[in-house]
């Protein structure tokens, strides 16, 4: 049985649900964060460095995937990380 259900909104009403053990869910979130960081660094480098973005356009991280603990049927309370 999965410890955590990770839900990704795909398009419209479609979603992908991964039922993972807690350790797997943590590794997934870490891998996503690492890829986002790499993509943002590459984008900043292509624009001439991090200072090339105007201050009126702050960089925003994408939202965390919905993580619901409980059985793989999706039961249980919702747990969300606090905003950064």
PDB file of C-alpha atoms in Angstrom:
ATOM      1  CA  UNK A   1       0.000   0.000   0.000  1.00  0.00           C
ATOM      2  CA  UNK A   2       1.234   3.499  -0.809  1.00  0.00           C
ATOM      3  CA  UNK A   3       2.022   6.039   1.893  1.00  0.00           C
ATOM      4  CA  UNK A   4       1.520   9.062  -0.383  1.00  0.00           C
ATOM      5  CA  UNK A   5      -0.524   9.812  -3.488  1.00  0.00           C
ATOM      6  CA  UNK A   6       1.122  12.433  -5.707  1.00  0.00           C
ATOM      7  CA  UNK A   7      -1.290  14.068  -8.150  1.00  0.00           C
ATOM      8  CA  UNK A   8      -0.221  16.030 -11.224  1.00  0.00           C
ATOM      9  CA  UNK A   9      -2.827  18.095 -13.061  1.00  0.00           C
ATOM     10  CA  UNK A  10      -2.214  17.460 -16.772  1.00  0.00           C
ATOM     11  CA  UNK A  11      -4.869  19.248 -18.824  1.00  0.00           C
ATOM     12  CA  UNK A  12      -8.444  20.161 -18.051  1.00  0.00           C
ATOM     13  CA  UNK A  13      -9.851  17.457 -15.798  1.00  0.00           C
ATOM     14  CA  UNK A  14      -7.037  14.976 -16.512  1.00  0.00           C
ATOM     15  CA  UNK A  15      -4.508  14.075 -13.872  1.00  0.00           C
ATOM     16  CA  UNK A  16      -1.742  11.580 -13.217  1.00  0.00           C
ATOM     17  CA  UNK A  17      -1.779   9.917  -9.792  1.00  0.00           C
ATOM     18  CA  UNK A  18       1.317   8.183  -8.434  1.00  0.00           C
ATOM     19  CA  UNK A  19       0.934   6.068  -5.300  1.00  0.00           C
ATOM     20  CA  UNK A  20       4.382   6.053  -3.686  1.00  0.00           C
ATOM     21  CA  UNK A  21       6.120   5.242  -0.458  1.00  0.00           C
ATOM     22  CA  UNK A  22       7.105   8.364   1.497  1.00  0.00           C
ATOM     23  CA  UNK A  23      10.796   8.012   0.596  1.00  0.00           C
ATOM     24  CA  UNK A  24       9.977   7.692  -3.100  1.00  0.00           C
ATOM     25  CA  UNK A  25       7.729  10.767  -2.945  1.00  0.00           C
ATOM     26  CA  UNK A  26      10.502  12.793  -1.274  1.00  0.00           C
ATOM     27  CA  UNK A  27      13.012  11.700  -3.946  1.00  0.00           C
ATOM     28  CA  UNK A  28      10.516  12.604  -6.687  1.00  0.00           C
ATOM     29  CA  UNK A  29       9.991  16.113  -5.280  1.00  0.00           C
ATOM     30  CA  UNK A  30      13.765  16.579  -4.885  1.00  0.00           C
ATOM     31  CA  UNK A  31      14.340  15.496  -8.501  1.00  0.00           C
ATOM     32  CA  UNK A  32      11.638  17.875  -9.763  1.00  0.00           C
ATOM     33  CA  UNK A  33      13.126  20.754  -7.760  1.00  0.00           C
ATOM     34  CA  UNK A  34      16.613  19.969  -9.113  1.00  0.00           C
ATOM     35  CA  UNK A  35      15.336  19.969 -12.728  1.00  0.00           C
ATOM     36  CA  UNK A  36      13.462  23.244 -12.186  1.00  0.00           C
ATOM     37  CA  UNK A  37      16.606  24.805 -10.704  1.00  0.00           C
ATOM     38  CA  UNK A  38      18.705  23.620 -13.658  1.00  0.00           C
ATOM     39  CA  UNK A  39      16.165  24.953 -16.166  1.00  0.00           C
ATOM     40  CA  UNK A  40      15.976  28.323 -14.398  1.00  0.00           C
ATOM     41  CA  UNK A  41      19.786  28.570 -14.264  1.00  0.00           C
ATOM     42  CA  UNK A  42      20.063  27.761 -17.970  1.00  0.00           C
ATOM     43  CA  UNK A  43      17.405  30.365 -18.783  1.00  0.00           C
ATOM     44  CA  UNK A  44      19.156  33.032 -16.694  1.00  0.00           C
ATOM     45  CA  UNK A  45      22.512  32.228 -18.339  1.00  0.00           C
ATOM     46  CA  UNK A  46      20.933  32.516 -21.803  1.00  0.00           C
ATOM     47  CA  UNK A  47      19.586  35.951 -20.842  1.00  0.00           C
ATOM     48  CA  UNK A  48      22.974  37.212 -19.716  1.00  0.00           C
ATOM     49  CA  UNK A  49      22.914  36.249 -16.054  1.00  0.00           C
ATOM     50  CA  UNK A  50      20.458  36.352 -13.192  1.00  0.00           C
ATOM     51  CA  UNK A  51      20.503  40.184 -13.120  1.00  0.00           C
ATOM     52  CA  UNK A  52      19.154  40.346 -16.678  1.00  0.00           C
ATOM     53  CA  UNK A  53      15.570  39.899 -15.512  1.00  0.00           C
ATOM     54  CA  UNK A  54      13.792  43.132 -14.636  1.00  0.00           C
ATOM     55  CA  UNK A  55      12.854  43.446 -10.937  1.00  0.00           C
ATOM     56  CA  UNK A  56       9.162  43.765 -11.859  1.00  0.00           C
ATOM     57  CA  UNK A  57       9.194  40.130 -13.026  1.00  0.00           C
ATOM     58  CA  UNK A  58      10.056  37.966  -9.996  1.00  0.00           C
ATOM     59  CA  UNK A  59      10.895  34.332 -10.645  1.00  0.00           C
ATOM     60  CA  UNK A  60       8.206  32.005  -9.350  1.00  0.00           C
ATOM     61  CA  UNK A  61       8.586  28.335  -8.550  1.00  0.00           C
ATOM     62  CA  UNK A  62       5.810  26.060  -9.784  1.00  0.00           C
ATOM     63  CA  UNK A  63       3.390  24.791  -7.158  1.00  0.00           C
ATOM     64  CA  UNK A  64       4.053  21.595  -5.262  1.00  0.00           C
ATOM     65  CA  UNK A  65       2.227  18.503  -6.458  1.00  0.00           C
ATOM     66  CA  UNK A  66      -0.801  17.593  -4.355  1.00  0.00           C
ATOM     67  CA  UNK A  67       0.329  15.011  -1.820  1.00  0.00           C
ATOM     68  CA  UNK A  68      -2.381  13.090  -0.011  1.00  0.00           C
ATOM     69  CA  UNK A  69      -1.466  10.533   2.619  1.00  0.00           C
ATOM     70  CA  UNK A  70      -3.596   7.497   3.149  1.00  0.00           C
ATOM     71  CA  UNK A  71      -4.520   4.405   1.172  1.00  0.00           C
ATOM     72  CA  UNK A  72      -4.070   4.278  -2.589  1.00  0.00           C
ATOM     73  CA  UNK A  73      -7.781   5.005  -2.997  1.00  0.00           C
ATOM     74  CA  UNK A  74      -6.964   8.644  -2.235  1.00  0.00           C
ATOM     75  CA  UNK A  75      -8.354   8.796   1.303  1.00  0.00           C
ATOM     76  CA  UNK A  76      -6.786  10.802   4.071  1.00  0.00           C
ATOM     77  CA  UNK A  77      -6.114  14.452   4.817  1.00  0.00           C
ATOM     78  CA  UNK A  78      -4.329  16.738   2.384  1.00  0.00           C
ATOM     79  CA  UNK A  79      -0.810  17.808   3.385  1.00  0.00           C
ATOM     80  CA  UNK A  80       0.710  20.819   1.659  1.00  0.00           C
ATOM     81  CA  UNK A  81       4.040  22.495   2.216  1.00  0.00           C
ATOM     82  CA  UNK A  82       3.879  26.135   3.294  1.00  0.00           C
ATOM     83  CA  UNK A  83       4.548  28.716   0.573  1.00  0.00           C
ATOM     84  CA  UNK A  84       8.133  29.883   0.256  1.00  0.00           C
TER      85      UNK A  84
END
